[in-house]
XYZ file of C-alpha atoms in Angstrom:
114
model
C 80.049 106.377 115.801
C 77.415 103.946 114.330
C 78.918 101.235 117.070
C 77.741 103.850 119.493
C 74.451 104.612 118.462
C 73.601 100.719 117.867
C 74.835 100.094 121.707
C 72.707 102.828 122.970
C 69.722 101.867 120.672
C 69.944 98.204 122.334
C 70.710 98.921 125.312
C 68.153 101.455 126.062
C 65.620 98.248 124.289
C 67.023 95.510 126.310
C 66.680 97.185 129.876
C 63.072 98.418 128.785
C 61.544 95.324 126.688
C 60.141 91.785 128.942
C 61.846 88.847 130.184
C 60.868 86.503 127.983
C 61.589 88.986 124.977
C 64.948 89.974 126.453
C 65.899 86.558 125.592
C 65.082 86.104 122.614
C 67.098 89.820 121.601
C 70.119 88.752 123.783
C 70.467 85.227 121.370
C 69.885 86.922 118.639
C 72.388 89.413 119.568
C 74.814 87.037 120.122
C 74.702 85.363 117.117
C 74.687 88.436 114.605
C 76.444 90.941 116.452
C 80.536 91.823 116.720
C 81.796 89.485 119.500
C 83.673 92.662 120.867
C 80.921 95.137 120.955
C 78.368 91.936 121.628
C 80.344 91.395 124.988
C 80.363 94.830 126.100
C 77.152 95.090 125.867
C 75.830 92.018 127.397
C 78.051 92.357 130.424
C 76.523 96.281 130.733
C 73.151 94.728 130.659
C 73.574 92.288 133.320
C 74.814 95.004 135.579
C 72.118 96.356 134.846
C 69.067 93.526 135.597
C 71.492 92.696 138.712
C 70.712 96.130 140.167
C 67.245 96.186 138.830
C 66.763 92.652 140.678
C 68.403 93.758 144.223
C 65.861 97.276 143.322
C 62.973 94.888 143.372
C 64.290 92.480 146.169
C 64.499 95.882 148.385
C 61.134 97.156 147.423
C 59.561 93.359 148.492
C 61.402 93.510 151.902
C 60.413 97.078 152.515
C 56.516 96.020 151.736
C 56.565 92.708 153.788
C 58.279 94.828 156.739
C 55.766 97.211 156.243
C 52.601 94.589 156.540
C 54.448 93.464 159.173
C 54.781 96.620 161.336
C 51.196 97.184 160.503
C 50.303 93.734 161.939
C 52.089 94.376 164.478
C 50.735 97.624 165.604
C 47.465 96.674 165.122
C 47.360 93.563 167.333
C 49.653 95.642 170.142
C 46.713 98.265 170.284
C 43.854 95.391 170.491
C 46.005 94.222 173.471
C 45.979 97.579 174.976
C 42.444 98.108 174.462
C 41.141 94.671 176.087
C 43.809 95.465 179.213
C 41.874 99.549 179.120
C 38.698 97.744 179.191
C 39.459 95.099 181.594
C 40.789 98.127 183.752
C 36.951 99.738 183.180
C 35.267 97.176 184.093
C 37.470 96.312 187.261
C 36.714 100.003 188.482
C 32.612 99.401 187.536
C 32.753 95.948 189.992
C 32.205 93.906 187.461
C 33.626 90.082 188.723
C 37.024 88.917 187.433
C 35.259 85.920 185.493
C 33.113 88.309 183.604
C 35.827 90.241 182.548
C 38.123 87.323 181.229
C 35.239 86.403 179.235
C 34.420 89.399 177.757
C 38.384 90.726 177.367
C 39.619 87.042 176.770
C 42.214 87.879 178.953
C 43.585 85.482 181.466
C 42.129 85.967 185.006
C 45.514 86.134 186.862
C 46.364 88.864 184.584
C 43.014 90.542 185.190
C 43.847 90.454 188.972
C 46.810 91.977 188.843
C 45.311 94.762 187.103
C 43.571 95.632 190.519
């Protein structure tokens, strides 16, 4: 019963406590704890910071995809705006050249707009 309550009592420490103090628990849990419950406990724990490291991996990926999605987006609907005001400005008359400059769009492009 006490083994019980000490492996809860760490366990619950170890997956809640920093890195760098983690370390120094798990040595000195090695050295003054029972080999057998020791061993059980350690190999419960790195379960544990193996999920908690693929948790954090998935959370990075899903924020970088995210940025870049939002990147993304954003530069697809500056694209679509300069081709919505090269189309404008086409319909006002305004001369191809004009509208390259001002859009920064290529003048082929522009042309085949008309």
């Amino acid at each position: 019963m006490i083994d019980c309550i000490i492996y809860r009592l760490l366990y619950y420490t170890l997956t809640k406590i920093e890195q760098a103090d983690r370390i120094k628990l798990e040595d000195l849990l090695s050295t003054k704890l029972n080999p057998e419950i020791g061993t059980r406990l350690m190999r419960s724990l790195a379960q544990h910071w193996q999920q908690e490291g693929k948790e954090l991996g998935v959370l990075e990926g899903l924020q970088v995809g995210e940025a870049k999605g939002i990147q993304i987006g954003e530069a697809k609907g500056k694209a679509e705006e300069r081709v919505e005001i090269a189309k404008e400005m086409l319909s006002q008359g305004c001369n191809i050249s004009l509208i390259s400059s001002v859009t920064g769009l290529d003048e082929a492009f522009i042309s085949s707009l008309e």
